[in-house]
Short mmCIF file of C-alpha atoms in Angstrom, two decimals:
data_model
loop_
_atom_site.label_atom_id
_atom_site.label_comp_id
_atom_site.label_asym_id
_atom_site.label_seq_id
_atom_site.Cartn_x
_atom_site.Cartn_y
_atom_site.Cartn_z
CA MET M 19 -57.25 -23.13 6.99
CA ASP M 20 -56.33 -26.43 6.72
CA LEU M 21 -53.57 -28.34 8.13
CA GLN M 22 -51.50 -28.21 5.01
CA GLU M 23 -51.61 -24.30 4.57
CA VAL M 24 -50.08 -24.59 8.07
CA PHE M 25 -47.32 -26.78 7.03
CA ASP M 26 -47.05 -23.91 3.83
CA LEU M 27 -47.03 -21.13 6.35
CA ILE M 28 -44.36 -22.76 8.77
CA ASN M 29 -41.90 -23.75 5.49
CA GLY M 30 -42.38 -20.34 3.94
CA ILE M 31 -40.71 -18.68 7.57
CA PHE M 32 -38.28 -21.24 7.41
CA PHE M 33 -36.93 -20.80 4.06
CA THR M 34 -36.87 -16.99 4.96
CA THR M 35 -34.20 -17.48 7.82
CA GLY M 36 -30.53 -18.49 6.62
CA ILE M 37 -30.85 -22.41 8.66
CA THR M 38 -31.17 -23.93 5.31
CA HIS M 39 -28.34 -21.79 3.38
CA LEU M 40 -25.83 -22.68 6.53
CA SER M 41 -22.48 -23.93 4.64
CA TRP M 42 -18.73 -25.37 6.58
CA LYS M 43 -17.73 -22.08 4.99
CA TYR M 44 -19.39 -20.09 7.38
CA LEU M 45 -18.13 -21.94 10.37
CA ILE M 46 -14.58 -21.49 8.96
CA MET M 47 -15.38 -17.54 9.06
CA TRP M 48 -17.22 -17.84 12.38
CA ALA M 49 -13.69 -19.50 13.44
CA ILE M 50 -11.95 -16.43 11.80
CA GLY M 51 -13.79 -13.67 13.03
CA GLY M 52 -13.94 -15.54 16.96
CA LEU M 53 -9.68 -15.73 16.56
CA PHE M 54 -9.04 -11.66 16.23
CA LEU M 55 -12.27 -11.14 18.72
CA TYR M 56 -10.56 -13.20 20.87
CA LEU M 57 -6.88 -11.20 20.16
CA ALA M 58 -8.73 -8.04 20.47
CA ILE M 59 -10.31 -9.12 23.77
CA LYS M 60 -8.34 -11.05 25.72
CA LYS M 61 -4.62 -10.64 24.04
CA ASN M 62 -5.77 -6.73 24.12
CA PHE M 63 -4.39 -6.55 20.47
CA GLU M 64 -4.64 -3.51 18.47
CA PRO M 65 -8.49 -3.95 19.96
CA LEU M 66 -9.22 -0.50 18.14
CA LEU M 67 -9.54 -2.21 15.02
CA LEU M 68 -9.38 -5.76 15.50
CA LEU M 69 -12.13 -5.85 17.72
CA PRO M 70 -14.73 -4.14 14.61
CA ILE M 71 -12.97 -6.25 11.79
CA GLY M 72 -13.24 -9.16 13.99
CA PHE M 73 -17.07 -8.79 14.43
CA GLY M 74 -17.27 -7.21 10.91
CA ILE M 75 -16.29 -10.92 9.66
CA PHE M 76 -18.41 -12.73 12.10
CA MET M 77 -21.20 -10.68 11.24
CA VAL M 78 -21.11 -10.69 7.13
CA ASN M 79 -20.90 -14.41 7.10
CA PHE M 80 -24.29 -15.41 7.91
CA PRO M 81 -26.59 -16.57 4.74
CA LEU M 82 -29.18 -14.10 3.44
CA VAL M 83 -27.86 -10.99 5.88
CA PRO M 84 -28.51 -7.56 3.96
CA LEU M 85 -25.56 -5.82 4.97
CA MET M 86 -22.43 -5.75 1.71
CA GLY M 87 -25.05 -6.38 -1.12
CA ILE M 88 -26.75 -4.41 -3.46
CA THR M 89 -31.05 -4.24 -3.18
CA PRO M 90 -33.16 -4.66 -5.83
CA GLU M 91 -33.39 -1.25 -6.19
CA GLY M 92 -29.92 -0.78 -6.74
CA HIS M 93 -28.35 0.80 -3.29
CA GLY M 94 -26.15 -0.18 -1.36
CA GLU M 95 -27.32 -2.61 2.19
CA LEU M 96 -25.56 -0.74 5.60
CA ILE M 97 -21.77 -2.10 5.40
CA ARG M 98 -21.77 -1.66 1.64
CA ILE M 99 -22.70 2.01 1.69
CA PHE M 100 -19.82 2.60 4.90
CA TYR M 101 -17.98 0.82 2.28
CA HIS M 102 -18.10 2.62 -1.02
CA TYR M 103 -17.88 5.78 0.76
CA GLY M 104 -15.37 4.66 3.13
CA LEU M 105 -13.11 2.92 1.88
CA GLU M 106 -13.89 2.56 -2.46
CA TRP M 107 -13.66 6.53 -1.92
CA GLU M 108 -10.81 6.68 -0.11
CA VAL M 109 -12.12 9.12 2.34
CA ILE M 110 -11.40 6.45 5.88
CA PRO M 111 -7.67 6.37 5.52
CA CYS M 112 -7.06 10.52 4.62
CA VAL M 113 -9.40 10.89 7.86
CA ILE M 114 -7.38 8.36 10.04
CA PHE M 115 -4.18 10.29 8.65
CA LEU M 116 -5.66 13.32 9.85
CA GLY M 117 -6.38 12.14 13.74
CA LEU M 118 -2.98 10.31 13.57
CA GLY M 119 -0.74 13.88 12.44
CA ALA M 120 -3.09 15.63 15.33
CA MET M 121 -1.68 13.07 17.46
CA THR M 122 2.03 13.78 16.24
CA ASP M 123 4.87 15.42 17.79
CA PHE M 124 7.56 15.62 15.17
CA GLY M 125 9.55 17.17 17.51
CA PRO M 126 12.16 14.06 18.00
CA LEU M 127 12.57 14.04 14.22
CA ILE M 128 13.17 17.67 13.53
CA ALA M 129 15.23 17.85 16.25
CA ASN M 130 17.71 14.41 14.75
CA PRO M 131 16.43 14.81 11.24
CA LYS M 132 19.16 12.56 9.93
CA VAL M 133 17.40 9.35 11.19
CA MET M 134 14.75 10.08 8.36
CA LEU M 135 17.28 7.83 5.94
CA ILE M 136 16.45 5.14 8.70
CA GLY M 137 12.84 5.34 7.24
CA ALA M 138 13.79 4.51 3.83
CA GLY M 139 15.77 2.17 4.79
CA ALA M 140 12.82 0.06 6.76
CA GLN M 141 10.80 0.10 3.59
CA LEU M 142 13.27 -2.78 2.06
CA GLY M 143 10.86 -5.09 2.85
CA VAL M 144 8.37 -3.73 0.65
CA PHE M 145 10.82 -4.17 -1.88
CA VAL M 146 11.62 -7.84 -1.65
CA THR M 147 8.18 -9.51 -0.97
CA PHE M 148 7.43 -7.14 -4.41
CA THR M 149 9.38 -10.45 -5.80
CA GLY M 150 7.96 -12.95 -3.44
CA THR M 151 4.46 -12.00 -4.67
CA VAL M 152 4.91 -12.38 -7.90
CA LEU M 153 6.61 -15.45 -7.95
CA ALA M 154 3.79 -16.81 -6.15
CA GLY M 155 1.67 -15.74 -8.60
CA PHE M 156 0.24 -12.40 -7.62
CA THR M 157 0.00 -9.20 -10.19
CA LEU M 158 1.92 -7.10 -10.20
CA LYS M 159 -0.34 -4.88 -8.65
CA GLU M 160 -1.40 -7.07 -6.32
CA ALA M 161 1.72 -7.84 -5.30
CA ALA M 162 2.04 -4.08 -4.25
CA SER M 163 -0.23 -4.10 -2.41
CA VAL M 164 1.05 -7.10 -0.95
CA SER M 165 4.11 -6.12 -0.22
CA ILE M 166 3.15 -2.60 1.60
CA ILE M 167 1.98 -5.09 4.44
CA GLY M 168 5.77 -4.85 5.74
CA GLY M 169 5.39 -0.78 6.27
CA ALA M 170 3.09 -1.88 8.77
CA ASP M 171 1.08 1.09 8.44
CA GLY M 172 -3.03 0.32 7.96
CA PRO M 173 -4.33 3.48 6.29
CA THR M 174 -1.35 3.30 4.12
CA THR M 175 -1.73 -0.49 3.33
CA ILE M 176 -5.71 0.34 2.22
CA TYR M 177 -5.13 3.45 0.41
CA LEU M 178 -2.69 1.46 -1.66
CA THR M 179 -4.92 -1.87 -1.78
CA GLN M 180 -8.05 -0.01 -2.75
CA HIS M 181 -6.06 1.87 -5.77
CA LEU M 182 -4.38 -1.34 -6.90
CA ALA M 183 -5.84 -4.42 -5.70
CA PRO M 184 -9.36 -3.61 -4.00
CA GLN M 185 -10.27 -7.25 -3.90
CA LEU M 186 -6.85 -8.22 -1.59
CA LEU M 187 -8.53 -5.56 0.89
CA GLY M 188 -9.42 -7.50 3.59
CA ALA M 189 -6.75 -9.90 3.45
CA ASN M 190 -3.51 -6.70 3.42
CA ALA M 191 -5.54 -4.97 5.90
CA LEU M 192 -5.86 -7.43 8.42
CA ALA M 193 -2.22 -8.88 7.81
CA ALA M 194 -1.12 -4.52 8.37
CA TYR M 195 -2.92 -4.68 12.07
CA SER M 196 -2.30 -8.19 12.61
CA TYR M 197 1.31 -8.01 12.53
CA MET M 198 1.35 -4.55 13.94
CA ALA M 199 -0.18 -5.55 16.93
CA MET M 200 2.66 -8.30 16.75
CA VAL M 201 5.23 -6.26 16.92
CA PRO M 202 6.71 -6.46 20.21
CA LEU M 203 6.90 -10.67 19.41
CA ILE M 204 8.42 -10.46 16.37
CA GLN M 205 10.87 -7.62 16.44
CA PRO M 206 12.58 -8.48 19.57
CA PRO M 207 14.46 -11.24 18.39
CA ILE M 208 15.17 -9.82 15.12
CA MET M 209 17.21 -6.81 16.41
CA ARG M 210 19.07 -9.45 19.60
CA LEU M 211 19.94 -11.43 16.06
CA LEU M 212 21.10 -8.50 14.11
CA THR M 213 23.11 -6.36 16.90
CA ASN M 214 25.93 -6.82 19.32
CA ASP M 215 25.72 -6.23 23.17
CA ALA M 216 28.50 -3.35 22.74
CA GLU M 217 25.61 -1.70 19.94
CA ARG M 218 23.06 -1.95 22.24
CA LYS M 219 24.63 -0.55 24.60
CA ILE M 220 24.78 2.69 22.81
CA ARG M 221 23.51 5.60 24.45
CA MET M 222 22.77 8.76 22.69
CA LYS M 223 22.82 12.48 22.84
CA GLN M 224 20.35 14.20 24.53
CA LEU M 225 17.65 15.71 21.79
CA ARG M 226 17.74 19.51 21.85
CA SER M 227 14.74 20.78 22.20
CA VAL M 228 12.38 22.15 18.59
CA SER M 229 11.10 25.91 18.81
CA ARG M 230 7.04 26.35 17.88
CA THR M 231 7.92 27.87 14.83
CA GLU M 232 10.21 24.80 13.95
CA LYS M 233 6.73 22.79 14.56
CA ILE M 234 4.65 24.87 12.39
CA LEU M 235 7.02 24.98 9.41
CA TYR M 236 7.59 21.34 9.16
CA PRO M 237 4.01 20.32 8.16
CA LEU M 238 4.18 22.62 5.53
CA LEU M 239 7.30 21.83 4.27
CA CYS M 240 6.73 18.07 4.71
CA THR M 241 3.67 17.90 2.20
CA MET M 242 5.89 20.32 -0.18
CA VAL M 243 8.13 18.11 -0.45
CA ILE M 244 5.80 15.28 -0.99
CA ALA M 245 3.07 16.65 -3.31
CA ILE M 246 6.09 17.04 -5.80
CA LEU M 247 7.97 14.24 -5.21
CA VAL M 248 5.17 11.80 -4.77
CA PRO M 249 2.21 13.29 -5.39
CA ALA M 250 -0.03 10.50 -5.75
CA VAL M 251 0.21 10.12 -2.17
CA THR M 252 -0.73 14.07 -1.05
CA PRO M 253 -4.20 13.21 0.18
CA LEU M 254 -3.09 10.69 2.49
CA MET M 255 0.08 12.76 3.76
CA GLY M 256 -1.41 15.94 3.26
CA LEU M 257 -4.09 15.50 5.66
CA PHE M 258 -1.70 13.70 8.16
CA MET M 259 0.26 17.29 7.91
CA LEU M 260 -3.02 19.28 8.53
CA GLY M 261 -3.66 17.08 11.72
CA ASN M 262 -0.39 18.11 13.05
CA LEU M 263 -0.44 21.61 11.68
CA MET M 264 -3.85 21.95 13.79
CA LYS M 265 -2.05 20.76 16.69
CA GLU M 266 1.15 22.79 16.42
CA SER M 267 -0.59 26.01 15.89
CA GLY M 268 -2.40 25.48 19.14
CA VAL M 269 -5.07 28.07 17.65
CA VAL M 270 -7.90 25.64 16.74
CA GLY M 271 -8.02 23.36 19.63
CA ARG M 272 -11.46 22.19 19.40
CA LEU M 273 -10.70 20.76 16.23
CA THR M 274 -7.85 18.83 16.70
CA GLU M 275 -9.37 17.54 19.80
CA THR M 276 -12.26 16.48 17.29
CA ALA M 277 -9.31 15.09 15.26
CA GLN M 278 -8.01 13.48 17.59
CA ASN M 279 -11.24 11.65 19.55
CA ASP M 280 -14.19 11.63 18.29
CA LEU M 281 -13.72 12.14 14.45
CA MET M 282 -10.75 9.24 15.00
CA ASN M 283 -13.19 7.11 16.90
CA ILE M 284 -15.57 7.51 14.39
CA VAL M 285 -13.88 6.57 11.49
CA THR M 286 -12.10 3.97 13.42
CA ILE M 287 -15.30 2.30 13.45
CA PHE M 288 -16.43 2.64 9.95
CA LEU M 289 -13.19 1.49 9.09
CA GLY M 290 -13.07 -2.04 11.33
CA VAL M 291 -16.36 -3.02 10.23
CA SER M 292 -16.46 -2.30 6.77
CA VAL M 293 -12.81 -4.39 6.19
CA GLY M 294 -14.10 -6.97 8.44
CA ALA M 295 -17.43 -7.77 6.19
CA THR M 296 -15.01 -7.91 3.19
CA MET M 297 -14.10 -11.24 4.15
CA GLU M 298 -16.91 -12.65 2.84
CA ALA M 299 -16.52 -16.65 2.73
CA ASP M 300 -17.26 -16.93 -0.93
CA LYS M 301 -14.42 -14.46 -1.74
CA PHE M 302 -12.17 -14.96 1.59
CA LEU M 303 -11.35 -18.54 1.35
CA SER M 304 -8.48 -18.97 -1.33
CA TYR M 305 -4.58 -20.10 -1.02
CA ARG M 306 -4.57 -16.56 -1.31
CA PRO M 307 -5.16 -14.76 2.28
CA LEU M 308 -2.99 -17.58 3.60
CA PHE M 309 0.03 -16.85 1.06
CA ILE M 310 -0.82 -12.57 1.93
CA PHE M 311 -0.28 -13.71 5.69
CA GLY M 312 2.96 -15.42 4.88
CA LEU M 313 4.29 -13.29 2.52
CA GLY M 314 3.24 -10.28 5.30
CA ILE M 315 5.44 -11.54 8.21
CA ILE M 316 8.37 -12.18 6.02
CA ASP M 317 8.39 -8.29 5.22
CA PHE M 318 7.64 -7.59 8.21
CA VAL M 319 11.13 -9.13 9.34
CA VAL M 320 13.00 -7.82 6.38
CA CYS M 321 11.56 -3.93 6.89
CA THR M 322 12.92 -4.37 10.68
CA ALA M 323 16.07 -5.61 9.50
CA GLY M 324 16.36 -2.73 6.65
CA GLY M 325 15.60 -0.25 9.23
CA ILE M 326 18.65 -2.11 11.35
CA VAL M 327 21.05 -2.41 9.16
CA THR M 328 20.65 1.36 7.67
CA VAL M 329 21.66 2.13 11.15
CA LYS M 330 24.46 0.22 11.35
CA LEU M 331 25.54 1.70 7.78
CA MET M 332 25.31 5.63 8.93
CA ASN M 333 27.13 4.63 11.93
CA LEU M 334 29.91 3.60 9.36
CA PHE M 335 30.01 7.63 8.50
CA LEU M 336 28.72 9.11 11.81
CA LYS M 337 30.74 10.59 15.03
CA ASP M 338 27.87 10.36 16.87
CA LYS M 339 26.81 6.39 17.11
CA ILE M 340 23.22 5.91 16.73
CA ASN M 341 21.99 2.50 18.81
CA PRO M 342 21.26 0.52 15.96
CA LEU M 343 18.27 -0.43 18.17
CA ILE M 344 16.15 2.25 16.85
CA GLY M 345 16.14 1.43 13.69
CA SER M 346 14.03 -1.32 14.05
CA ALA M 347 11.31 1.49 14.20
CA GLY M 348 11.68 2.32 11.18
CA VAL M 349 8.64 0.48 9.86
CA SER M 350 5.67 2.57 10.83
CA ALA M 351 3.50 1.12 13.19
CA VAL M 352 3.22 4.29 15.60
CA PRO M 353 4.24 4.22 18.79
CA MET M 354 4.41 0.49 19.23
CA SER M 355 7.73 -0.14 17.38
CA ALA M 356 9.45 2.70 19.20
CA ARG M 357 7.97 1.68 22.73
CA VAL M 358 10.01 -1.99 21.35
CA SER M 359 12.95 -0.35 20.64
CA GLN M 360 13.48 1.44 24.44
CA MET M 361 11.94 -1.75 25.86
CA VAL M 362 14.48 -3.81 23.91
CA GLY M 363 17.21 -1.09 24.82
CA GLN M 364 16.68 -1.33 28.63
CA GLN M 365 17.14 -5.01 28.83
CA TYR M 366 20.70 -4.38 28.13
CA ASP M 367 21.31 -0.76 29.86
CA LYS M 368 18.60 0.23 32.01
CA LYS M 369 19.64 3.87 32.26
CA ASN M 370 19.31 4.00 28.28
CA TYR M 371 16.59 6.27 27.63
CA LEU M 372 15.79 5.02 23.92
CA LEU M 373 11.94 6.04 23.19
CA MET M 374 12.45 9.34 21.87
CA HIS M 375 15.59 8.73 19.99
CA ALA M 376 13.61 5.80 18.61
CA MET M 377 10.47 7.82 17.55
CA GLY M 378 12.64 9.91 15.15
CA PRO M 379 12.70 6.90 12.60
CA ASN M 380 9.31 6.06 13.85
CA LEU M 381 7.52 9.19 12.25
CA ALA M 382 9.96 8.60 8.86
CA GLY M 383 8.90 5.24 8.80
CA VAL M 384 5.28 6.75 8.38
CA ILE M 385 6.81 9.08 5.85
CA GLY M 386 8.75 6.20 3.96
CA THR M 387 5.89 3.80 3.82
CA ALA M 388 4.14 6.59 2.06
CA ALA M 389 6.69 7.20 -0.48
CA ALA M 390 7.01 3.91 -1.30
CA ALA M 391 3.33 3.63 -1.71
CA GLY M 392 3.50 6.54 -3.69
CA MET M 393 5.80 4.95 -6.14
CA PHE M 394 3.54 2.23 -6.28
CA ILE M 395 0.69 4.13 -7.19
CA ALA M 396 2.26 6.27 -9.96
CA MET M 397 3.74 2.94 -11.62
CA PHE M 398 0.67 0.39 -11.71
CA ASP M 399 -2.37 2.99 -11.51
CA MET D 7 -22.38 -5.47 -55.04
CA LYS D 8 -18.70 -5.73 -55.22
CA LYS D 9 -18.24 -3.51 -52.72
CA PHE D 10 -20.71 -4.98 -50.19
CA ILE D 11 -18.31 -7.79 -50.84
CA ALA D 12 -14.81 -6.32 -50.00
CA MET D 13 -16.48 -4.69 -47.10
CA THR D 14 -17.83 -7.85 -45.59
CA ALA D 15 -14.69 -9.51 -46.72
CA LEU D 16 -12.39 -6.29 -44.71
CA PHE D 17 -14.45 -7.12 -41.87
CA ILE D 18 -14.13 -10.83 -41.58
CA TRP D 19 -10.35 -9.99 -41.90
CA ALA D 20 -10.47 -7.56 -38.92
CA LEU D 21 -11.92 -9.93 -36.50
CA ALA D 22 -9.63 -12.58 -37.38
CA ALA D 23 -6.44 -10.53 -37.76
CA PRO D 24 -6.04 -10.89 -34.34
CA ALA D 25 -6.65 -14.92 -34.62
CA LEU D 26 -4.51 -15.69 -37.08
CA ALA D 27 -1.39 -12.71 -36.23
CA GLU D 28 1.32 -14.72 -34.99
CA GLU D 29 1.55 -14.09 -31.16
CA PHE D 30 4.48 -13.14 -28.80
CA GLY D 31 4.08 -13.77 -25.60
CA THR D 32 0.21 -13.97 -26.07
CA LEU D 33 0.19 -11.14 -27.20
CA PRO D 34 -1.07 -10.64 -31.03
CA ILE D 35 1.54 -8.62 -33.34
CA MET D 36 -0.03 -7.25 -36.06
CA ASP D 37 0.93 -8.47 -39.81
CA GLY D 38 3.33 -7.30 -41.90
CA GLY D 39 6.39 -4.87 -41.33
CA GLN D 40 9.66 -5.92 -41.04
CA VAL D 41 11.24 -7.91 -38.26
CA VAL D 42 14.33 -6.05 -36.66
CA LYS D 43 15.47 -8.01 -33.80
CA SER D 44 13.42 -10.82 -31.80
CA ASN D 45 14.54 -12.75 -29.40
CA GLU D 46 12.62 -14.50 -26.37
CA ASN D 47 12.51 -11.08 -23.94
CA GLU D 48 11.81 -8.26 -27.08
CA LEU D 49 10.84 -8.35 -30.22
CA ILE D 50 11.34 -5.06 -32.67
CA LYS D 51 8.75 -4.69 -35.80
CA GLU D 52 9.35 -1.96 -38.39
CA TYR D 53 6.03 -0.83 -40.39
CA ASN D 54 5.56 1.24 -43.07
CA LEU D 55 2.28 2.91 -41.39
CA ALA D 56 1.71 6.09 -39.80
CA PRO D 57 2.10 5.59 -35.88
CA GLN D 58 -1.64 5.95 -35.44
CA ALA D 59 -2.54 2.94 -37.34
CA VAL D 60 -0.13 0.54 -35.04
CA TRP D 61 -1.78 2.58 -31.85
CA GLU D 62 -5.13 1.65 -32.86
CA TYR D 63 -4.37 -2.02 -33.90
CA TYR D 64 -3.61 -2.33 -30.89
CA LYS D 65 -5.65 -0.41 -28.76
CA GLY D 66 -8.63 -2.34 -30.60
CA ILE D 67 -7.27 -5.35 -29.02
CA LEU D 68 -6.86 -4.95 -25.90
CA SER D 69 -8.94 -1.20 -24.82
CA GLN D 70 -11.40 -3.54 -22.87
CA ASP D 71 -9.17 -4.70 -20.35
CA LYS D 72 -8.63 -2.66 -17.46
CA GLU D 73 -5.65 -3.90 -16.75
CA ILE D 74 -4.27 -2.48 -19.28
CA ARG D 75 -2.71 1.24 -20.14
CA PHE D 76 -2.38 3.37 -23.06
CA THR D 77 -0.44 6.53 -22.27
CA ASP D 78 0.92 8.78 -25.30
CA ARG D 79 4.06 10.83 -24.28
CA GLY D 80 4.14 12.72 -27.08
CA HIS D 81 7.24 11.10 -29.11
CA LEU D 82 5.75 7.83 -27.88
CA TYR D 83 2.68 5.93 -27.58
CA THR D 84 2.79 3.20 -24.79
CA ILE D 85 0.52 0.31 -24.16
CA GLU D 86 1.53 -1.39 -20.21
CA ASP D 87 -0.15 -4.60 -18.80
CA LEU D 88 -0.36 -4.31 -15.38
CA GLY D 89 -1.65 -7.55 -15.07
CA SER D 90 -0.29 -10.90 -15.11
CA ARG D 91 0.45 -11.37 -18.46
CA PRO D 92 3.93 -12.43 -20.09
CA TRP D 93 4.76 -9.02 -22.18
CA ARG D 94 5.01 -6.19 -20.57
CA ARG D 95 5.16 -2.87 -22.90
CA ILE D 96 4.54 -1.99 -26.26
CA ALA D 97 6.37 1.04 -27.56
CA ILE D 98 5.23 2.83 -30.50
CA THR D 99 7.46 5.67 -31.51
CA LYS D 100 5.97 8.55 -33.22
CA THR D 101 9.11 10.30 -35.31
CA GLN D 102 8.31 9.46 -38.68
CA PRO D 103 4.84 10.09 -39.92
CA ASP D 104 5.03 7.25 -42.26
CA LYS D 105 6.98 4.67 -40.31
CA THR D 106 6.69 3.22 -37.23
CA MET D 107 8.54 1.44 -35.46
CA MET D 108 7.00 -0.79 -32.47
CA THR D 109 8.71 -2.48 -29.34
CA VAL D 110 7.48 -5.17 -27.79
CA ASP D 111 8.91 -6.00 -23.93
CA MET D 112 8.46 -9.55 -22.26
CA LEU D 113 7.97 -9.15 -18.26
CA THR D 114 11.41 -10.20 -16.89
CA TRP D 115 13.38 -10.75 -13.49
CA LYS D 116 16.11 -8.84 -14.56
CA TRP D 117 13.60 -5.42 -14.96
CA ILE D 118 11.28 -6.33 -12.37
CA MET D 119 14.61 -5.73 -9.80
CA ILE D 120 15.76 -2.86 -11.77
CA MET D 121 12.30 -0.84 -11.04
CA LEU D 122 12.10 -2.45 -7.57
CA SER D 123 15.83 -1.13 -6.80
CA LEU D 124 15.00 2.06 -8.34
CA ARG D 125 12.17 2.68 -6.49
CA PHE D 126 13.77 1.68 -3.39
CA MET D 127 16.16 4.11 -3.88
CA ALA D 128 13.65 6.93 -4.84
CA VAL D 129 12.03 6.26 -1.54
CA PHE D 130 16.06 7.03 -0.31
CA VAL D 131 15.90 10.18 -2.22
CA VAL D 132 12.08 11.35 -1.24
CA LEU D 133 13.62 11.11 2.31
CA LEU D 134 16.97 12.23 2.00
CA VAL D 135 15.45 15.52 0.48
CA LEU D 136 12.87 15.64 3.17
CA TYR D 137 16.38 15.74 5.91
CA LEU D 138 18.07 18.17 3.23
CA ALA D 139 15.25 20.48 3.89
CA THR D 140 14.65 19.90 7.59
CA PHE D 141 18.26 20.36 8.39
CA LEU D 142 18.80 23.71 6.03
CA GLY D 143 15.39 25.04 7.39
CA THR D 144 16.46 24.09 10.83
CA SER D 145 19.84 25.79 10.50
CA LEU D 146 18.01 28.79 8.62
CA LEU D 147 15.37 29.44 11.67
CA ALA D 148 18.15 28.65 14.37
CA ARG D 149 20.31 31.62 12.35
CA LEU D 150 17.44 34.11 12.39
CA SER D 151 16.18 33.86 15.53
CA LYS D 152 19.53 34.13 16.83
CA GLU D 153 19.21 32.17 19.72
CA PRO D 154 21.41 29.10 20.43
CA VAL D 155 20.47 25.74 20.41
CA LYS D 156 19.44 24.52 23.78
CA GLN D 157 20.10 21.39 25.16
CA GLY D 158 17.71 19.11 26.94
CA ALA D 159 14.00 18.00 26.31
#
């Protein structure tokens, strides 16, 4: 073997590495991935999702990595398979809803069902942002998928985006989860701006206790209403209610525990890494994700305001007034936004416990966001 | 030979027709017919043709596009653009066998705002129905069980 052959071998090895294919685009994506890892690890912002998403972004943005492509034999590479079966087939958002349902207590909503309307009012931003998104040059389908971010419901955002504009999945999911994590920062100034001191100190009547029978019947009732009125989101809401029925029935403890923990954890890993991996530099680096992030924050603000204004309107007709601070919980973000209502309420009256009252609109927000998503799917799909 | 020339001419015309046809918001409009109404937001034309012929014409030129939705609504054929074209919908009436009314609507802000308002109200309706169902259901249960509603969590 002469020296030339040795050089050829070294050259061959060199060209199978990614070094020669590196570009500035990858550096930007590493920084974006790094930012989300930082937010997850250091700031504890939605770490269960932002950590796998951040690492997914990081991992997929290296040249020649066989993760999201399709092999010459025609089968998907590792994360492409997770993405294909989990997200393209819309399995993961529904399974996550099963787990969420198994963790949810609808008691506060059943005890005070009129707060259901707050969940509808808090969808205002979804519809307002739609116009802004169309103005920014997105198609109607894309506008629908971007505007649902304000509903603050990750699985619903992913479900709708996958239906209508899969090319925006990464940016939409990231915006939704990022803003959900930032609920404690975004909502309090709006809550203070739209309420006065007297309103913030309104004490609400203690909620009545809810019987087991009511809790068992509620998921059936809710499924029936959703399946009849908004059938497009029955896969999501149906599994949500199945999870809840499993929990409330008390007869399938093992299944409930699996849905709440193991199953939820497994799909969360696949969801996070698949969403992150959709953000390959060539597809992601454009003005559009910036618009989506910009519109997402406006969306969140208007949705929060919509919930508060709805409470204020309802108070015009109610004898027992509702504290408008629980209106902000009408965006989904369960239970973070309910906790924010409690936190802000206690800043003005230390003995005012709003958490359980805020859980009602919070859960109504989940249903409201799903209803809004269903409206868009019915219209554009 | 004459037949071949006629067929070739027809084939070339069929290919070229959409390109030569007048346009309304980038949509090539089928030749012939009478304009009933035309303004910047709407075009209505009447054809002395079977509805199926008009439907097939537009299917032929638009069916390749994934952003176009074709729907047969019984009394009406509709072709809707879900992408970003300036026009929004073509409606083809099916009320008469040999006469067809075709309406092309442009995508306007008025339509977007009305559509969004109605959808927003529809979300309220869904939650209102759920509220009423929950309220009635719990009231009924309370009455059936004859248990006084307990206070306290």
